[in-house]
Amino acid sequence: MCGIVGVVGNSNATDILMQGLEKLEYRGYDSAGIYVVNGERSNLIKSVGRIADLRAKIGIDIAGSAGIGHTRWATHGQVTEDNAHPHTSETGRFVLVHNGVIENYLQIKEEYLAGHTLKGQTDTEIAVHLIGQFVEDGLTVLEAFKKALHIIEGSYAFALIDSENADTIFVAKNKSPLLIGLGDGYNMVCSDAMAMIRETSQFMEIHDKELVVLTKDSVQISDYDGNLVERQAYTAELDLSDIGKGTYPFYMLKEIDEQPTVMRKLISTYADADGNLTVDPAIVKSVQEAGRIYILAAGTSYNAGFASKAMIEKLTDTPVELGVASEWGYNMPLLSEKPMFILLSQSGETADSRQVLVKANEMGIPSLTVTNVPGSTLSREATYTMLLHAGPEIAVASTKAYTAQVAALAFLSKAVGEANGKKEAVEFDLVHELSLVAQSIEATLSEKDLIEEKVQGLLADARNAFYIGRGNDYYVAMEASLKLKEISYIQCEGFAAGELKHGTISLIEDGVPVLALISNNEVLAAHTRGNVQEVIARGANVLTIVDETMAREDDDIKVSTVHPYLSSITMVVPTQLVAYYATLQRGLDVDKPRNLAKSVTVE
Ligand code: F6R
């Protein structure tokens, strides 16, 4: 979703902004722009499409020492140059970039901006006109910005430049992510550390409803009433080499391939050399005390929650309930006694999940964020954090974060079960079982050619498809279908295999692809085989992905056997490759599917 970069006090401002925007591309966007100031001269350049399109419009003479840049993911107003950021005030003096949604923008327009001419339809343009108007009315820039912040409702990350005094960037945030990057003799602002990691590893958090006055050698943070806030810088644990694509054609393929390494990294993080678990005892105690665990998440993370539910319940003896974050933020159901909330989130920035966490904090409910991004909003605001250690996930379609989430929850469940003295948890040799998982994934990855070939006949021209499975395979089917539809644009449903005959089977006709998942449970396998026969009888084109101990000769893709608690991890990997190859074969951009954003920072 939208991304912000800004820099003050560096003569390479244009280059820093453009490199930063390129690093933010993975978040998803449809247009981009930069504003660069060089003494008396300034340039505002915008473009719809890719950063490469913006780059093509930038002449070699556009140097500058300060500037702001933005990637826009349209919310208010279509994808046009006028609606792309940065936006300017009525006189053109103030220039602003914004992430988020200003909920009362129409009210503001009516109340304060009579006679103003707006170029586009965005909520952001109203904000910069408002600030400009307050300065026209006689306020200083800082006073005008503060006054506007008191009026504006909704979510925002702002970076503002006054073209008449461009050695300062004014910054504020509420609900949308924004960080300060500390350079040597210059300073930066950015939506995430990835955008500035080439320049610095030193960052400073900005909390909600804080305002920052940023110059090349100072960072002044205050609340909206002007009370100064002390904040320590922190070192981001990101390695520039982690965010390169290497020799891979797409990030998604690289990230699928990284999964065995991620499994081993989790073993070394959450177990010592003797195999004893090292999960934070405070987290274990908090889960032990819970009467019920509520997992709140969105999209792939939600599916990972489902894939972990049975394992958590069996190892901890604590019931687990799943909630769609975008629903629970505003429709919190009746909770049981002693609830504990687990927020699953790759990015740690998902606005819907954050809304639930805000509610949980108000209600005094203990919370654990399981995330890939240290220092992310959900990590900062939850009672506890467990990190996924999966390395940056750049492709919009999440892969290694899903498998890392299930594995991390396995460590948590075993640690809690052991603390409860549960025999099954004590006997579950997770370190060994996860090593087998890593090997099983490697075996699947060595079958890429076979998977590519199977997909060619099945999905290259398909308009719709079904994944079916039972038990954990049903939950994997949900994730597999999300993966396929989000990047290949094939309409796909993940279905409980036995439920198909209760209505949806009417959609099965000649040639409809049905992908059946069968992992290692004999009873469930036999029933799913029966459902496969039912769809074949109605003309479906079936592909089977089967645990090798259950497999028959004519099954299509065989997955080497792992512990049933962990089969969601190994069963999902071939489906990630199915989505990848189907998308390639349809000639689409695997890493940047239309309309989607990596970090969904609006509700
Ligand atoms: C799909 C995908 C999304 C995210 C969802 C939640 O591949 O990546 O469905 O899983 O937007 O994001 P996080 O996990 O960052 O909270």
PDB file of N, CA, C and O and ligand atoms in Angstrom, residues 297-303 344-351 353 370-371 378 393 395-399 401 405 479 482-483 486-487 596-600, ligand 1:
ATOM      1  N   ALA A 297      -6.381 -12.314  12.438  1.00  0.00           N
ATOM      2  CA  ALA A 297      -5.455 -12.107  11.326  1.00  0.00           C
ATOM      3  C   ALA A 297      -6.252 -11.839  10.051  1.00  0.00           C
ATOM      4  O   ALA A 297      -7.493 -11.869  10.060  1.00  0.00           O
ATOM      5  N   ALA A 298      -5.532 -11.595   8.971  1.00  0.00           N
ATOM      6  CA  ALA A 298      -6.158 -11.356   7.668  1.00  0.00           C
ATOM      7  C   ALA A 298      -5.469 -12.203   6.611  1.00  0.00           C
ATOM      8  O   ALA A 298      -4.278 -12.511   6.727  1.00  0.00           O
ATOM      9  N   GLY A 299      -6.228 -12.580   5.581  1.00  0.00           N
ATOM     10  CA  GLY A 299      -5.661 -13.220   4.387  1.00  0.00           C
ATOM     11  C   GLY A 299      -4.873 -14.476   4.696  1.00  0.00           C
ATOM     12  O   GLY A 299      -5.322 -15.387   5.396  1.00  0.00           O
ATOM     13  N   THR A 300      -3.665 -14.511   4.167  1.00  0.00           N
ATOM     14  CA  THR A 300      -2.807 -15.686   4.340  1.00  0.00           C
ATOM     15  C   THR A 300      -2.507 -15.947   5.818  1.00  0.00           C
ATOM     16  O   THR A 300      -2.445 -17.104   6.256  1.00  0.00           O
ATOM     17  N   SER A 301      -2.340 -14.897   6.594  1.00  0.00           N
ATOM     18  CA  SER A 301      -2.048 -15.089   8.022  1.00  0.00           C
ATOM     19  C   SER A 301      -3.244 -15.729   8.726  1.00  0.00           C
ATOM     20  O   SER A 301      -3.084 -16.548   9.632  1.00  0.00           O
ATOM     21  N   TYR A 302      -4.429 -15.353   8.303  1.00  0.00           N
ATOM     22  CA  TYR A 302      -5.655 -15.962   8.848  1.00  0.00           C
ATOM     23  C   TYR A 302      -5.662 -17.457   8.515  1.00  0.00           C
ATOM     24  O   TYR A 302      -5.941 -18.308   9.367  1.00  0.00           O
ATOM     25  N   ASN A 303      -5.320 -17.768   7.284  1.00  0.00           N
ATOM     26  CA  ASN A 303      -5.262 -19.184   6.885  1.00  0.00           C
ATOM     27  C   ASN A 303      -4.203 -19.949   7.685  1.00  0.00           C
ATOM     28  O   ASN A 303      -4.393 -21.120   8.018  1.00  0.00           O
ATOM     29  N   LEU A 344      -1.642 -12.655  14.235  1.00  0.00           N
ATOM     30  CA  LEU A 344      -0.693 -13.218  13.262  1.00  0.00           C
ATOM     31  C   LEU A 344      -0.570 -12.211  12.124  1.00  0.00           C
ATOM     32  O   LEU A 344      -1.569 -11.869  11.498  1.00  0.00           O
ATOM     33  N   SER A 345       0.646 -11.775  11.847  1.00  0.00           N
ATOM     34  CA  SER A 345       0.800 -10.774  10.779  1.00  0.00           C
ATOM     35  C   SER A 345       2.225 -10.762  10.254  1.00  0.00           C
ATOM     36  O   SER A 345       3.153 -10.469  11.022  1.00  0.00           O
ATOM     37  N   GLN A 346       2.400 -11.071   8.999  1.00  0.00           N
ATOM     38  CA  GLN A 346       3.731 -11.011   8.402  1.00  0.00           C
ATOM     39  C   GLN A 346       4.321  -9.616   8.585  1.00  0.00           C
ATOM     40  O   GLN A 346       5.406  -9.471   9.111  1.00  0.00           O
ATOM     41  N   SER A 347       3.562  -8.611   8.159  1.00  0.00           N
ATOM     42  CA  SER A 347       4.095  -7.237   8.139  1.00  0.00           C
ATOM     43  C   SER A 347       4.083  -6.582   9.510  1.00  0.00           C
ATOM     44  O   SER A 347       4.870  -5.674   9.772  1.00  0.00           O
ATOM     45  N   GLY A 348       3.162  -6.998  10.343  1.00  0.00           N
ATOM     46  CA  GLY A 348       2.989  -6.324  11.639  1.00  0.00           C
ATOM     47  C   GLY A 348       2.364  -4.950  11.492  1.00  0.00           C
ATOM     48  O   GLY A 348       2.356  -4.152  12.435  1.00  0.00           O
ATOM     49  N   GLU A 349       1.850  -4.630  10.308  1.00  0.00           N
ATOM     50  CA  GLU A 349       1.305  -3.293  10.067  1.00  0.00           C
ATOM     51  C   GLU A 349      -0.148  -3.314   9.601  1.00  0.00           C
ATOM     52  O   GLU A 349      -0.700  -2.255   9.307  1.00  0.00           O
ATOM     53  N   THR A 350      -0.753  -4.482   9.476  1.00  0.00           N
ATOM     54  CA  THR A 350      -2.093  -4.561   8.901  1.00  0.00           C
ATOM     55  C   THR A 350      -3.102  -3.773   9.757  1.00  0.00           C
ATOM     56  O   THR A 350      -3.283  -4.063  10.949  1.00  0.00           O
ATOM     57  N   ALA A 351      -3.737  -2.789   9.131  1.00  0.00           N
ATOM     58  CA  ALA A 351      -4.609  -1.871   9.880  1.00  0.00           C
ATOM     59  C   ALA A 351      -5.771  -2.614  10.532  1.00  0.00           C
ATOM     60  O   ALA A 351      -6.167  -2.295  11.657  1.00  0.00           O
ATOM     61  N   SER A 353      -5.867  -5.701  11.653  1.00  0.00           N
ATOM     62  CA  SER A 353      -5.394  -6.424  12.833  1.00  0.00           C
ATOM     63  C   SER A 353      -5.079  -5.437  13.954  1.00  0.00           C
ATOM     64  O   SER A 353      -5.326  -5.697  15.126  1.00  0.00           O
ATOM     65  N   VAL A 370       2.635 -12.374  16.477  1.00  0.00           N
ATOM     66  CA  VAL A 370       3.598 -13.259  15.812  1.00  0.00           C
ATOM     67  C   VAL A 370       3.841 -12.634  14.437  1.00  0.00           C
ATOM     68  O   VAL A 370       2.942 -12.611  13.590  1.00  0.00           O
ATOM     69  N   THR A 371       5.014 -12.068  14.253  1.00  0.00           N
ATOM     70  CA  THR A 371       5.261 -11.261  13.058  1.00  0.00           C
ATOM     71  C   THR A 371       6.677 -11.452  12.525  1.00  0.00           C
ATOM     72  O   THR A 371       7.571 -11.885  13.242  1.00  0.00           O
ATOM     73  N   LEU A 378       2.252  -3.664  15.277  1.00  0.00           N
ATOM     74  CA  LEU A 378       1.596  -4.713  16.063  1.00  0.00           C
ATOM     75  C   LEU A 378       2.548  -5.301  17.094  1.00  0.00           C
ATOM     76  O   LEU A 378       2.130  -5.706  18.175  1.00  0.00           O
ATOM     77  N   GLU A 393       9.944 -10.418   3.258  1.00  0.00           N
ATOM     78  CA  GLU A 393       9.089 -11.029   2.228  1.00  0.00           C
ATOM     79  C   GLU A 393       8.633  -9.893   1.315  1.00  0.00           C
ATOM     80  O   GLU A 393       7.919  -8.994   1.751  1.00  0.00           O
ATOM     81  N   ALA A 395       7.593 -10.339  -2.315  1.00  0.00           N
ATOM     82  CA  ALA A 395       6.483 -10.669  -3.230  1.00  0.00           C
ATOM     83  C   ALA A 395       5.167 -10.405  -2.506  1.00  0.00           C
ATOM     84  O   ALA A 395       5.047 -10.693  -1.315  1.00  0.00           O
ATOM     85  N   VAL A 396       4.214  -9.859  -3.235  1.00  0.00           N
ATOM     86  CA  VAL A 396       2.919  -9.577  -2.603  1.00  0.00           C
ATOM     87  C   VAL A 396       2.302 -10.872  -2.068  1.00  0.00           C
ATOM     88  O   VAL A 396       1.744 -10.912  -0.967  1.00  0.00           O
ATOM     89  N   ALA A 397       2.400 -11.944  -2.834  1.00  0.00           N
ATOM     90  CA  ALA A 397       1.834 -13.213  -2.384  1.00  0.00           C
ATOM     91  C   ALA A 397       2.716 -13.806  -1.284  1.00  0.00           C
ATOM     92  O   ALA A 397       3.880 -14.107  -1.498  1.00  0.00           O
ATOM     93  N   SER A 398       2.126 -13.949  -0.121  1.00  0.00           N
ATOM     94  CA  SER A 398       2.884 -14.419   1.033  1.00  0.00           C
ATOM     95  C   SER A 398       3.099 -15.935   0.949  1.00  0.00           C
ATOM     96  O   SER A 398       2.160 -16.687   0.691  1.00  0.00           O
ATOM     97  N   THR A 399       4.322 -16.389   1.151  1.00  0.00           N
ATOM     98  CA  THR A 399       4.615 -17.825   1.110  1.00  0.00           C
ATOM     99  C   THR A 399       5.372 -18.258   2.364  1.00  0.00           C
ATOM    100  O   THR A 399       4.834 -18.949   3.221  1.00  0.00           O
ATOM    101  N   ALA A 401       6.123 -16.636   4.939  1.00  0.00           N
ATOM    102  CA  ALA A 401       5.572 -16.169   6.223  1.00  0.00           C
ATOM    103  C   ALA A 401       4.518 -17.146   6.736  1.00  0.00           C
ATOM    104  O   ALA A 401       4.427 -17.398   7.935  1.00  0.00           O
ATOM    105  N   GLN A 405       4.827 -19.029  10.167  1.00  0.00           N
ATOM    106  CA  GLN A 405       3.830 -18.803  11.224  1.00  0.00           C
ATOM    107  C   GLN A 405       3.404 -20.129  11.858  1.00  0.00           C
ATOM    108  O   GLN A 405       3.320 -20.254  13.079  1.00  0.00           O
ATOM    109  N   GLU A 479      -5.831 -21.609   1.784  1.00  0.00           N
ATOM    110  CA  GLU A 479      -4.637 -20.815   1.458  1.00  0.00           C
ATOM    111  C   GLU A 479      -4.226 -21.022  -0.009  1.00  0.00           C
ATOM    112  O   GLU A 479      -3.880 -20.076  -0.710  1.00  0.00           O
ATOM    113  N   LEU A 482      -6.425 -18.996  -2.212  1.00  0.00           N
ATOM    114  CA  LEU A 482      -6.119 -17.558  -2.119  1.00  0.00           C
ATOM    115  C   LEU A 482      -4.883 -17.246  -2.958  1.00  0.00           C
ATOM    116  O   LEU A 482      -4.850 -16.278  -3.719  1.00  0.00           O
ATOM    117  N   LYS A 483      -3.870 -18.107  -2.829  1.00  0.00           N
ATOM    118  CA  LYS A 483      -2.619 -17.874  -3.563  1.00  0.00           C
ATOM    119  C   LYS A 483      -2.879 -17.881  -5.063  1.00  0.00           C
ATOM    120  O   LYS A 483      -2.411 -17.029  -5.787  1.00  0.00           O
ATOM    121  N   GLU A 486      -5.063 -14.747  -6.204  1.00  0.00           N
ATOM    122  CA  GLU A 486      -4.504 -13.402  -6.074  1.00  0.00           C
ATOM    123  C   GLU A 486      -3.457 -13.091  -7.135  1.00  0.00           C
ATOM    124  O   GLU A 486      -3.290 -11.934  -7.496  1.00  0.00           O
ATOM    125  N   ILE A 487      -2.758 -14.111  -7.637  1.00  0.00           N
ATOM    126  CA  ILE A 487      -1.741 -13.765  -8.640  1.00  0.00           C
ATOM    127  C   ILE A 487      -2.090 -14.209 -10.062  1.00  0.00           C
ATOM    128  O   ILE A 487      -1.641 -13.610 -11.019  1.00  0.00           O
ATOM    129  N   LEU A 596      -3.424  -5.170  -5.593  1.00  0.00           N
ATOM    130  CA  LEU A 596      -3.034  -5.648  -4.261  1.00  0.00           C
ATOM    131  C   LEU A 596      -1.861  -4.870  -3.695  1.00  0.00           C
ATOM    132  O   LEU A 596      -1.043  -4.340  -4.427  1.00  0.00           O
ATOM    133  N   ALA A 597      -1.815  -4.844  -2.376  1.00  0.00           N
ATOM    134  CA  ALA A 597      -0.707  -4.196  -1.687  1.00  0.00           C
ATOM    135  C   ALA A 597      -0.099  -5.189  -0.712  1.00  0.00           C
ATOM    136  O   ALA A 597      -0.795  -6.046  -0.186  1.00  0.00           O
ATOM    137  N   LYS A 598       1.184  -5.067  -0.463  1.00  0.00           N
ATOM    138  CA  LYS A 598       1.851  -5.990   0.456  1.00  0.00           C
ATOM    139  C   LYS A 598       1.507  -5.663   1.898  1.00  0.00           C
ATOM    140  O   LYS A 598       1.289  -6.535   2.711  1.00  0.00           O
ATOM    141  N   SER A 599       1.508  -4.389   2.184  1.00  0.00           N
ATOM    142  CA  SER A 599       1.288  -3.972   3.562  1.00  0.00           C
ATOM    143  C   SER A 599      -0.017  -3.192   3.572  1.00  0.00           C
ATOM    144  O   SER A 599      -0.087  -2.094   3.034  1.00  0.00           O
ATOM    145  N   VAL A 600      -1.069  -3.801   4.130  1.00  0.00           N
ATOM    146  CA  VAL A 600      -2.407  -3.200   3.966  1.00  0.00           C
ATOM    147  C   VAL A 600      -2.686  -2.287   5.158  1.00  0.00           C
ATOM    148  O   VAL A 600      -3.203  -2.719   6.191  1.00  0.00           O
TER     149      VAL A 600
HETATM  150  C1  F6R B   1      -1.773 -12.931   0.500  1.00  0.00           C
HETATM  151  C2  F6R B   1      -1.319 -11.992   1.501  1.00  0.00           C
HETATM  152  C3  F6R B   1      -2.345 -11.289   2.301  1.00  0.00           C
HETATM  153  C4  F6R B   1      -1.816 -11.017   3.723  1.00  0.00           C
HETATM  154  C5  F6R B   1      -2.800 -10.132   4.497  1.00  0.00           C
HETATM  155  C6  F6R B   1      -2.348  -9.923   5.922  1.00  0.00           C
HETATM  156  O1  F6R B   1      -0.705 -13.559  -0.121  1.00  0.00           O
HETATM  157  O2  F6R B   1      -0.159 -11.767   1.659  1.00  0.00           O
HETATM  158  O3  F6R B   1      -3.536 -11.987   2.344  1.00  0.00           O
HETATM  159  O4  F6R B   1      -1.627 -12.239   4.370  1.00  0.00           O
HETATM  160  O5  F6R B   1      -2.934  -8.902   3.850  1.00  0.00           O
HETATM  161  O6  F6R B   1      -1.079  -9.355   5.966  1.00  0.00           O
HETATM  162  P1  F6R B   1      -0.172  -9.497   7.229  1.00  0.00           P
HETATM  163  O7  F6R B   1       0.180 -10.915   7.401  1.00  0.00           O
HETATM  164  O8  F6R B   1       1.008  -8.635   6.933  1.00  0.00           O
HETATM  165  O9  F6R B   1      -0.976  -8.973   8.398  1.00  0.00           O
END
